[in-house]
Amino acid sequence: MFEIPVNVNSKTLSNERKLRYRYINQFTRRFERKDDRNGMITPETSEDELQQRKKRDWLHVIGEYGSDDDERSGGQQDDEEEEEEVIDEDYNLNNEERKFFKKIDKPQETYEHWPSHRKKTRIQRDILTYHRYNKVSRYVERKMANSLVHVSSKNRYHFKCKIDGMEIVEPLHKGATNFQLKQIETLTNLLYLNVNRGNWEIAYKIFAMLIRIPKVDIRSVWNVGNRILYEKDKLRSLEFLEWMSSVYSTRVTFIQGINYRFDPVFRSGSKNHTPKYTLQWLWNSLLEYTEQLFENDDENIDKLIDKIAEMVLIPPFMDDPEIWFIYSMCHMVKADFLSSKFDTHSVGSMRDISMNQVIQHINDVKRYLNVCKEKSQGQYESNEMIITKQLKAFEVRLYKEPVFPLEPENDLDGDNEEEVDESNVFEDSANYFEFDDTQEQLNDLDTQQYFHDTDDSSSS
Amino acid sequence: MNEARLPGRRPIGAQLGVGLSGPSLYVSKSAASKIVAVADDEKWLHCKDTEFPSTFMDFKVASNYTLVNDILDPFEIESKVHFPSISQNLPADEELLESDLSDDDEKEGNTVFLNEHSKESLVSNLHWRKPSPQIISSDLQIYRNTEEKKHSMFELIDENRSESLHFDFVPKELLSNLTRSDTILEAQQERSRKLNRHNLSVIDPTVKDLFVIGNVQSSSDLRHDNEQRQIIAFSTGHSGSNLIISPLKLEPSDTEHDIYSIAGCSSVFKIDLKSKIKTIKIPTVASSLGRYSDCIIAITECSLHIIKIKSIDNKYTKIDCHVFDPLYFTELSDFPFADVAFNPWDLTQFAIIDTKGNWAIGSLPFQNKNFNGLILNDSLRGSIFDPQETSLRKKVIWSSHHTRILLMDQSKIVEVDFGLNWQSEIVQAKTWSELLDLKEMNEYFSILLTSQEIIFLRNKSHNNEITRDLSWKHNLDHNDKTYRMFIQKVDDGYKAIFFVYITSRRHKNVYMQAFTLTNNGELIRYVAEPIIFQIPQKTEGVDSIQFVEQSLNHYSPEPNAHYNINLNLFIKGTNSKAMTTLILTNNKNYDKISSYESDKWTIEGHIGRTEIENPSTEITFFIQDIVNKFEKTLTLDYNKDKELELFQQFGYHLSESMNRLLEQWEDSGSFCSQRSFTELHDLPQHFENLSEFTSLLEQFIQYYKDQELLFTDLKTISNLLLYEEVDDIDIIYNKLLQCWGLLNDDAEFLTREIVKQIVWTMLKFNKKNKYEKLSHKIRNSLGQRYKDTIDLWDMNELDDENDLEYGSSKSTVPLHSQSQHSMSSQMQIPIIKSSQNKVAKRGKSLNSRHSVRVGGSQVNTQLDNGSMMGSQLASSLPDTMTPAFSLLSAPSSQLISQPVSQVRDSQRSKKKKKKIGGFG
């Protein structure tokens, strides 16, 4: 029922693929070729050809003309060409699959190709007729006859169903052929069932057993392992993900020309694809360390920030907007924590230092969000509005009167009226001027605007 | 206020799965709690909706009952028999069996009591497997080819109807021990095996829902301001070409969950579409229109049918429909239709796609015109045919705009704007996944099922493009192309829960995952880890699941209780036409499967009662019956010594009642129908000595044969059961025990009881001369030509008899030696095994039985040869008889004396001599 983490290969399966891609390639070529020919002007028939056609017509009348040969109306020349091609293909029978995939873009981020900029074309108005389809398919079926002779009857039946567009309920490769595979199958099914039912202890044991089988690639099931470990011990799951990220290299380049049996989407990384386990590790660590931070343990989150700072210097992380987003989120958490801890009663350099810290983090958030935006070319959904509003609120905390706790919704509405309210909070101009020194660091116009406004109102 | 979305890269969105949490957004509690809907203790906006209690997804199968039975056409079968519903409260032994037939019916008699279907459904539901193929002779077939309907033995008379409903006796233990069918299903498989040797079952991916449940609101409803009606539409008939539309009613019930039923036969709308139905659909209408559709679409192999519901009676008694002329596929191109979708903003416009990807926009005809057919627009058509794609799987749904449609084949989705004349490819899946299903979810989202993920497509993003918003990796085997996806929406005030079910035809496990969507369509998240449940029906896979509209119960006083929901699922399995209802619940108090469904077997219509029995009712009924019978016998004290006495008494009573009956027959003088032994007298409560029983019956039969009575031959019974002609009940018993002995510890007891009951119910008798009179009368009424023919038959019979006499007299001498030889070759080894078993258990009774067996079988040989010469092809007798002279009987009969039935044995030995004399 579930996907097994090994690559099952058998003669039946490879034959099936071979047949399928061969058929598709043949069909596509024939189909498109007909297209071209339709567009060209028909050349005038020569005397010779007319004679031949006459002869053929007569034979047809007598009934000696084979129905199969009907399709040859394209002319002998074409047939010769095709024969050559066929010989060529027999050599490259194994490459049919490669040939098919050559033109197809292999995405790394998703299983399917999701174009970010869609081309709009005119509606394809030509309706496929049975006549045309039948012509092509009969031709291709004749071409396929040779390769069908040597495959098993099961393959043949399967192939016939496939090209008729039907689905076969039973799997072509029926179950396990050896005990190891059988074991893997059983364990995988049990693993998913127990995870879905929340039997984490059993799932843990199964997972431990499964990954010790030599063939099993842990990269195919790491997410389940992560989930199980997370239930058992959150920190262990982080260690596991960290281990995954350090062991499996991202320095390989993803070559479009190779046919990968496994998809790289969740499994692996490359020079331009951040592996999902690394992202998962960063997210999980951030979530976990946030909790720790608010229990006054800021050691880990600082380490995480340092780690990401290192990571963003090398590919693929430096070009991945999500890494930058995580980076900015780290600073945001930090800013929130420090600003909420900020003691408005404090004076002197202590106050300045802690204030600068908060503002530093706020600026970092903004800076990295901008990088994220750049890297994704505006395609990253980062909820900038909400983040900016929150950052504003963090900043406000630095200046608020301890006596009047600030209502969060007031500053969120962002109305004028609210700013008037705010003006009361910033009566102490000394604060403002102190702040002014550090203001150069602020890039964001919003914040500047905000404080200019308050300046005006307080001076007036 | 603009609500937050999940962060993530745009064309991809959040990629989730088990252990894959995806990006989150930090939400400071004090700063932003009003902007973003997160729970109080959360600092992050997760992809997981943490608002739900952790037990929310603990769904269990709570109950299931049958909505429509597994019969070809539930509204055609005139079911005269009503199987009473069984409830625990009834006194089990007496009230159980009752006949609802009126007296008039009873006099008519000859009601076909057991229709072929209910037998089939019984057998298929039993899922018999050959317990041990080596033991049973290869030609033993338990139910197939018995043709019991035509057999005179099964013609029952009315008085004892309640006693012998069925002739298939199935012990309860057998039911639970046996899991697979070896009869009906196997027969089907055998047929398909001839077609393809590998036994692969092929399905057409364009065959989708063969039953739908949905809401309709006809124009008259709109005028009268009536609410929408819930209806069910499904295909029936031998070829699946009949479409039935019926109102679906919510039964008033006092249980916690809802009970649905469909109306009786008078209130359904039925139409024969002349071709196999592939898909039935009820169009969805945009919520902004504030109404429901009034059409039902059916795609058959060759045409598209649209049925407009004009009105539904307020009392649900009549559906009035208008059927448009069908649209044949030749109108579009040369390939059959694959899918159709109605424009949600325009109830008269639809888009259709054929199996190769040719599509067109069509519309319903205008009213007040003579033309009644569906019209395809000549200019609005095109094709998405891809030469690299071989599958027939095609889908069409409406996109975010009233001129945009989404067309899907197995490797791509194309959005077409036929108003602005452009098309663009949204996704191409040729590498690692295949697109399997595409469904409209609501106005904001469509859901796409691929072989790897469940993907939510946002219809209206910032630039009116379709974007991939969230995906869930389901980890299901990507080689299985038979997955189908079903979406159930449950409304909860400010957010909607969407349950996504993934079913397969390979197995009956259903994958279920829940997602929530806020009311403004911004934030979509998952609820918890998915669950997998198995549907309790006996089926190979799941065809389709349908739902009724449901919402969370907000009025529950308990905290968190409004998250307790009962989900009503209507399920149709593969290879069956039955539709069953399944109730999933996450209510913890709901531990047991409710007992309600055992009462709810019959569906009653308003006018005229149409009983649709659940096949398993009959089985339950059966089991109850058998258990009662067994319990009765078990409760009595059994005394072996008194058995002889018991038999004597029984024999006395039997002959007494027989005499009484004969007198009655003499008095009445008219033709008397066949009677069963059960009428005469009940079987004695408990006895073990079956051979004694045999000899009693033999004597009885022999005595009354002289009085010109005809009896059922025991051999006929054994022939039906074992495909062998055995005339000793004890041997039948032993043979059956060989099959069943392995299954159960109590097999001896059960088998004996079963054999007893079978024999007793199957033994029939009739007065010979009454038949002769009748046949005389009939013969005289015939013309000369027919008379000659019948005379010819008699001639043949005589010839046979001559041959037979000649043959048998010739082979008398070698017969015994011959059989001695053949028995060793024919008898199978396990017989020895079973006899040893018995030696260990019942030392004494064995002796008598074996001895009697030898005697008994020989007596019968004699009887048959003597009196029933003409009726049997006796030349085959020595062969078929051989098993009767079994290995085990030969040595034991010599060694052991006969303590019990000495008297009779002496009689028998006399007969034996007689017989030898006869042959000589």
mmCIF file of C-alpha atoms in Angstrom, chain B residues 503-728:
data_model
loop_
_atom_site.group_PDB
_atom_site.id
_atom_site.type_symbol
_atom_site.label_atom_id
_atom_site.label_comp_id
_atom_site.label_asym_id
_atom_site.label_seq_id
_atom_site.Cartn_x
_atom_site.Cartn_y
_atom_site.Cartn_z
ATOM 1 C CA THR B 503 -9.235 5.150 -2.070
ATOM 2 C CA SER B 504 -7.776 2.461 -4.222
ATOM 3 C CA ARG B 505 -9.190 -0.495 -6.066
ATOM 4 C CA ARG B 506 -6.346 -2.664 -4.928
ATOM 5 C CA HIS B 507 -7.330 -2.693 -1.292
ATOM 6 C CA LYS B 508 -10.062 -1.445 0.951
ATOM 7 C CA ASN B 509 -7.966 0.792 3.127
ATOM 8 C CA VAL B 510 -8.930 4.409 2.939
ATOM 9 C CA TYR B 511 -6.403 7.161 3.500
ATOM 10 C CA MET B 512 -7.919 10.181 5.130
ATOM 11 C CA GLN B 513 -6.432 13.567 5.826
ATOM 12 C CA ALA B 514 -8.105 16.730 7.033
ATOM 13 C CA PHE B 515 -7.400 20.330 6.087
ATOM 14 C CA THR B 516 -8.933 23.531 7.314
ATOM 15 C CA LEU B 517 -9.623 26.655 5.376
ATOM 16 C CA THR B 518 -10.548 29.982 6.885
ATOM 17 C CA ASN B 519 -13.746 31.554 5.690
ATOM 18 C CA ASN B 520 -12.071 34.181 3.561
ATOM 19 C CA GLY B 521 -10.124 31.487 1.763
ATOM 20 C CA GLU B 522 -6.732 32.801 2.786
ATOM 21 C CA LEU B 523 -5.191 30.308 5.114
ATOM 22 C CA ILE B 524 -5.196 26.614 4.443
ATOM 23 C CA ARG B 525 -3.589 24.251 6.900
ATOM 24 C CA TYR B 526 -3.619 20.621 7.816
ATOM 25 C CA VAL B 527 -5.130 19.319 11.019
ATOM 26 C CA ALA B 528 -3.033 16.372 12.087
ATOM 27 C CA GLU B 529 -1.373 13.268 10.803
ATOM 28 C CA PRO B 530 -3.568 11.367 8.394
ATOM 29 C CA ILE B 531 -5.390 8.235 9.412
ATOM 30 C CA ILE B 532 -6.046 5.006 7.625
ATOM 31 C CA PHE B 533 -9.184 3.041 8.157
ATOM 32 C CA GLN B 534 -10.563 -0.063 6.589
ATOM 33 C CA ILE B 535 -14.086 -0.295 5.426
ATOM 34 C CA PRO B 536 -15.914 -3.244 6.934
ATOM 35 C CA GLN B 537 -17.621 -4.359 3.737
ATOM 36 C CA LYS B 538 -16.325 -7.403 2.034
ATOM 37 C CA THR B 539 -14.919 -6.003 -1.137
ATOM 38 C CA GLU B 540 -11.677 -5.925 -3.004
ATOM 39 C CA GLY B 541 -11.427 -2.203 -3.369
ATOM 40 C CA VAL B 542 -13.396 0.974 -3.118
ATOM 41 C CA ASP B 543 -15.202 2.414 -6.092
ATOM 42 C CA SER B 544 -16.515 5.632 -4.736
ATOM 43 C CA ILE B 545 -17.441 7.492 -1.605
ATOM 44 C CA GLN B 546 -20.181 10.058 -1.436
ATOM 45 C CA PHE B 547 -21.206 12.432 1.285
ATOM 46 C CA VAL B 548 -24.049 14.492 2.566
ATOM 47 C CA GLU B 549 -23.646 18.034 3.750
ATOM 48 C CA GLN B 550 -22.632 18.223 7.360
ATOM 49 C CA SER B 551 -21.592 20.801 9.868
ATOM 50 C CA LEU B 552 -20.071 20.787 13.300
ATOM 51 C CA ASN B 553 -22.394 20.772 16.210
ATOM 52 C CA HIS B 554 -21.946 24.077 17.983
ATOM 53 C CA TYR B 555 -24.593 23.658 20.591
ATOM 54 C CA SER B 556 -22.976 21.026 22.661
ATOM 55 C CA PRO B 557 -22.540 22.119 26.256
ATOM 56 C CA GLU B 558 -19.342 20.178 26.840
ATOM 57 C CA PRO B 559 -16.024 21.839 26.119
ATOM 58 C CA ASN B 560 -14.375 20.710 22.921
ATOM 59 C CA ALA B 561 -17.405 18.580 22.241
ATOM 60 C CA HIS B 562 -18.245 20.401 19.061
ATOM 61 C CA TYR B 563 -15.179 18.832 17.566
ATOM 62 C CA ASN B 564 -16.858 15.488 17.961
ATOM 63 C CA ILE B 565 -18.389 14.677 14.657
ATOM 64 C CA ASN B 566 -19.985 11.741 13.016
ATOM 65 C CA LEU B 567 -19.087 11.579 9.371
ATOM 66 C CA ASN B 568 -21.597 9.899 7.107
ATOM 67 C CA LEU B 569 -19.919 8.131 4.245
ATOM 68 C CA PHE B 570 -21.735 6.360 1.466
ATOM 69 C CA ILE B 571 -19.494 3.734 0.019
ATOM 70 C CA LYS B 572 -19.640 1.503 -2.986
ATOM 71 C CA GLY B 573 -17.114 -1.271 -3.239
ATOM 72 C CA THR B 574 -15.806 -2.770 -6.425
ATOM 73 C CA ASN B 575 -17.517 -5.868 -7.818
ATOM 74 C CA SER B 576 -20.720 -5.066 -6.048
ATOM 75 C CA LYS B 577 -23.697 -2.919 -6.631
ATOM 76 C CA ALA B 578 -24.468 -2.461 -2.997
ATOM 77 C CA MET B 579 -24.130 0.916 -1.412
ATOM 78 C CA THR B 580 -23.469 1.031 2.237
ATOM 79 C CA THR B 581 -23.323 3.792 4.727
ATOM 80 C CA LEU B 582 -20.433 4.078 7.069
ATOM 81 C CA ILE B 583 -20.297 6.316 10.057
ATOM 82 C CA LEU B 584 -16.949 7.525 11.244
ATOM 83 C CA THR B 585 -16.799 9.135 14.597
ATOM 84 C CA ASN B 586 -14.117 10.716 16.720
ATOM 85 C CA ASN B 587 -16.316 10.685 19.759
ATOM 86 C CA LYS B 588 -14.491 8.823 22.446
ATOM 87 C CA ASN B 589 -17.615 7.624 24.144
ATOM 88 C CA TYR B 590 -18.447 5.746 21.054
ATOM 89 C CA ASP B 591 -16.619 2.569 21.745
ATOM 90 C CA LYS B 592 -18.784 -0.113 20.365
ATOM 91 C CA ILE B 593 -20.305 -0.509 17.028
ATOM 92 C CA SER B 594 -23.844 0.429 17.703
ATOM 93 C CA SER B 595 -26.398 -2.264 17.687
ATOM 94 C CA TYR B 596 -28.757 -0.154 15.715
ATOM 95 C CA GLU B 597 -27.695 -1.405 12.351
ATOM 96 C CA SER B 598 -28.777 -4.897 13.145
ATOM 97 C CA ASP B 599 -32.331 -3.656 13.274
ATOM 98 C CA LYS B 600 -32.017 -1.516 10.256
ATOM 99 C CA TRP B 601 -31.972 -4.001 7.509
ATOM 100 C CA THR B 602 -35.055 -3.221 5.574
ATOM 101 C CA ILE B 603 -35.863 -0.057 3.798
ATOM 102 C CA GLU B 604 -39.441 0.893 3.653
ATOM 103 C CA GLY B 605 -41.007 3.095 1.084
ATOM 104 C CA HIS B 606 -44.077 5.189 1.539
ATOM 105 C CA ILE B 607 -46.335 3.465 -0.853
ATOM 106 C CA GLY B 608 -45.967 -0.232 -1.169
ATOM 107 C CA ARG B 609 -43.351 -1.854 0.885
ATOM 108 C CA THR B 610 -40.199 -2.796 -0.916
ATOM 109 C CA GLU B 611 -37.989 -4.823 1.234
ATOM 110 C CA ILE B 612 -34.399 -4.777 0.318
ATOM 111 C CA GLU B 613 -32.722 -7.320 2.408
ATOM 112 C CA ASN B 614 -29.190 -7.136 3.357
ATOM 113 C CA PRO B 615 -27.446 -10.293 2.305
ATOM 114 C CA SER B 616 -25.856 -10.517 5.642
ATOM 115 C CA THR B 617 -29.239 -10.405 7.298
ATOM 116 C CA GLU B 618 -29.915 -13.778 5.941
ATOM 117 C CA ILE B 619 -26.664 -14.990 7.266
ATOM 118 C CA THR B 620 -27.236 -13.540 10.671
ATOM 119 C CA PHE B 621 -30.647 -14.991 10.570
ATOM 120 C CA PHE B 622 -29.154 -18.288 9.664
ATOM 121 C CA ILE B 623 -26.601 -18.270 12.339
ATOM 122 C CA GLN B 624 -29.233 -17.411 14.847
ATOM 123 C CA ASP B 625 -31.321 -20.274 13.623
ATOM 124 C CA ILE B 626 -28.469 -22.709 13.754
ATOM 125 C CA VAL B 627 -27.287 -21.550 17.104
ATOM 126 C CA ASN B 628 -30.778 -21.970 18.461
ATOM 127 C CA LYS B 629 -31.047 -25.442 17.099
ATOM 128 C CA PHE B 630 -27.709 -26.425 18.466
ATOM 129 C CA GLU B 631 -28.352 -24.897 21.789
ATOM 130 C CA LYS B 632 -31.537 -26.815 22.096
ATOM 131 C CA THR B 633 -29.806 -30.059 21.436
ATOM 132 C CA LEU B 634 -26.925 -29.222 23.659
ATOM 133 C CA THR B 635 -28.958 -28.433 26.679
ATOM 134 C CA LEU B 636 -30.425 -31.903 26.850
ATOM 135 C CA ASP B 637 -28.761 -34.658 28.720
ATOM 136 C CA TYR B 638 -27.635 -37.283 26.410
ATOM 137 C CA ASN B 639 -27.789 -40.860 27.430
ATOM 138 C CA LYS B 640 -26.263 -43.314 25.056
ATOM 139 C CA ASP B 641 -28.007 -46.299 26.521
ATOM 140 C CA LYS B 642 -31.372 -44.787 26.028
ATOM 141 C CA GLU B 643 -30.755 -44.166 22.381
ATOM 142 C CA LEU B 644 -32.324 -47.388 21.315
ATOM 143 C CA GLU B 645 -35.408 -46.565 23.250
ATOM 144 C CA LEU B 646 -35.452 -43.154 21.727
ATOM 145 C CA PHE B 647 -35.302 -44.532 18.243
ATOM 146 C CA GLN B 648 -38.068 -46.941 18.912
ATOM 147 C CA GLN B 649 -40.266 -44.225 20.217
ATOM 148 C CA PHE B 650 -39.392 -41.995 17.365
ATOM 149 C CA GLY B 651 -40.107 -44.685 14.848
ATOM 150 C CA TYR B 652 -43.427 -45.316 16.438
ATOM 151 C CA HIS B 653 -44.435 -41.690 16.339
ATOM 152 C CA LEU B 654 -43.260 -41.363 12.815
ATOM 153 C CA SER B 655 -45.240 -44.228 11.492
ATOM 154 C CA GLU B 656 -48.269 -43.124 13.439
ATOM 155 C CA SER B 657 -48.320 -39.714 11.893
ATOM 156 C CA MET B 658 -47.589 -41.256 8.515
ATOM 157 C CA ASN B 659 -50.587 -43.478 8.784
ATOM 158 C CA ARG B 660 -52.688 -40.539 9.728
ATOM 159 C CA LEU B 661 -51.532 -38.666 6.706
ATOM 160 C CA LEU B 662 -52.191 -41.573 4.417
ATOM 161 C CA GLU B 663 -55.713 -41.760 5.670
ATOM 162 C CA GLN B 664 -56.125 -38.111 4.984
ATOM 163 C CA TRP B 665 -54.925 -38.595 1.481
ATOM 164 C CA GLU B 666 -57.307 -41.423 0.885
ATOM 165 C CA ASP B 667 -60.139 -39.300 2.109
ATOM 166 C CA SER B 668 -59.323 -36.283 0.031
ATOM 167 C CA GLY B 669 -58.910 -38.310 -3.105
ATOM 168 C CA SER B 670 -57.465 -35.416 -5.014
ATOM 169 C CA PHE B 671 -53.885 -34.932 -6.081
ATOM 170 C CA CYS B 672 -51.595 -34.495 -3.154
ATOM 171 C CA SER B 673 -48.409 -32.593 -3.383
ATOM 172 C CA GLN B 674 -45.110 -33.735 -2.135
ATOM 173 C CA ARG B 675 -44.645 -33.732 1.595
ATOM 174 C CA SER B 676 -41.626 -33.421 3.729
ATOM 175 C CA PHE B 677 -40.598 -35.576 6.660
ATOM 176 C CA THR B 678 -40.442 -32.507 8.820
ATOM 177 C CA GLU B 679 -44.180 -32.374 8.670
ATOM 178 C CA LEU B 680 -44.522 -35.790 10.133
ATOM 179 C CA HIS B 681 -42.474 -35.470 13.182
ATOM 180 C CA ASP B 682 -39.627 -33.506 14.631
ATOM 181 C CA LEU B 683 -36.276 -35.106 14.905
ATOM 182 C CA PRO B 684 -35.521 -36.527 18.291
ATOM 183 C CA GLN B 685 -33.575 -34.051 20.324
ATOM 184 C CA HIS B 686 -30.226 -35.672 20.435
ATOM 185 C CA PHE B 687 -28.722 -38.868 19.192
ATOM 186 C CA GLU B 688 -25.307 -39.816 17.934
ATOM 187 C CA ASN B 689 -25.754 -43.047 16.166
ATOM 188 C CA LEU B 690 -26.303 -42.024 12.606
ATOM 189 C CA SER B 691 -26.105 -45.514 11.176
ATOM 190 C CA GLU B 692 -28.874 -46.534 13.478
ATOM 191 C CA PHE B 693 -30.806 -43.603 12.205
ATOM 192 C CA THR B 694 -30.126 -44.711 8.650
ATOM 193 C CA SER B 695 -31.372 -48.165 9.284
ATOM 194 C CA LEU B 696 -34.468 -46.809 10.933
ATOM 195 C CA LEU B 697 -35.177 -44.681 7.923
ATOM 196 C CA GLU B 698 -34.521 -47.570 5.615
ATOM 197 C CA GLN B 699 -36.934 -49.776 7.394
ATOM 198 C CA PHE B 700 -39.481 -47.070 7.435
ATOM 199 C CA ILE B 701 -39.057 -46.364 3.784
ATOM 200 C CA GLN B 702 -39.079 -49.993 2.917
ATOM 201 C CA TYR B 703 -42.290 -50.535 4.794
ATOM 202 C CA TYR B 704 -44.089 -47.676 3.162
ATOM 203 C CA LYS B 705 -42.726 -48.410 -0.233
ATOM 204 C CA ASP B 706 -44.882 -51.441 -0.150
ATOM 205 C CA GLN B 707 -47.813 -49.123 0.358
ATOM 206 C CA GLU B 708 -46.946 -47.416 -2.887
ATOM 207 C CA LEU B 709 -45.253 -44.393 -1.492
ATOM 208 C CA LEU B 710 -42.333 -42.781 -3.210
ATOM 209 C CA PHE B 711 -39.423 -41.468 -1.162
ATOM 210 C CA THR B 712 -36.435 -39.322 -1.849
ATOM 211 C CA ASP B 713 -33.400 -41.443 -2.264
ATOM 212 C CA LEU B 714 -30.590 -40.721 0.146
ATOM 213 C CA LYS B 715 -28.245 -40.994 -2.750
ATOM 214 C CA THR B 716 -29.745 -37.960 -4.357
ATOM 215 C CA ILE B 717 -28.987 -35.980 -1.259
ATOM 216 C CA SER B 718 -25.436 -37.173 -1.124
ATOM 217 C CA ASN B 719 -25.076 -36.519 -4.810
ATOM 218 C CA LEU B 720 -26.077 -32.933 -4.341
ATOM 219 C CA LEU B 721 -23.797 -32.505 -1.410
ATOM 220 C CA LEU B 722 -20.770 -34.562 -2.288
ATOM 221 C CA TYR B 723 -21.143 -35.355 -5.952
ATOM 222 C CA GLU B 724 -21.039 -38.961 -4.963
ATOM 223 C CA GLU B 725 -23.841 -41.376 -4.469
ATOM 224 C CA VAL B 726 -23.800 -42.604 -0.952
ATOM 225 C CA ASP B 727 -26.818 -43.949 0.772
ATOM 226 C CA ASP B 728 -25.615 -44.116 4.316
#
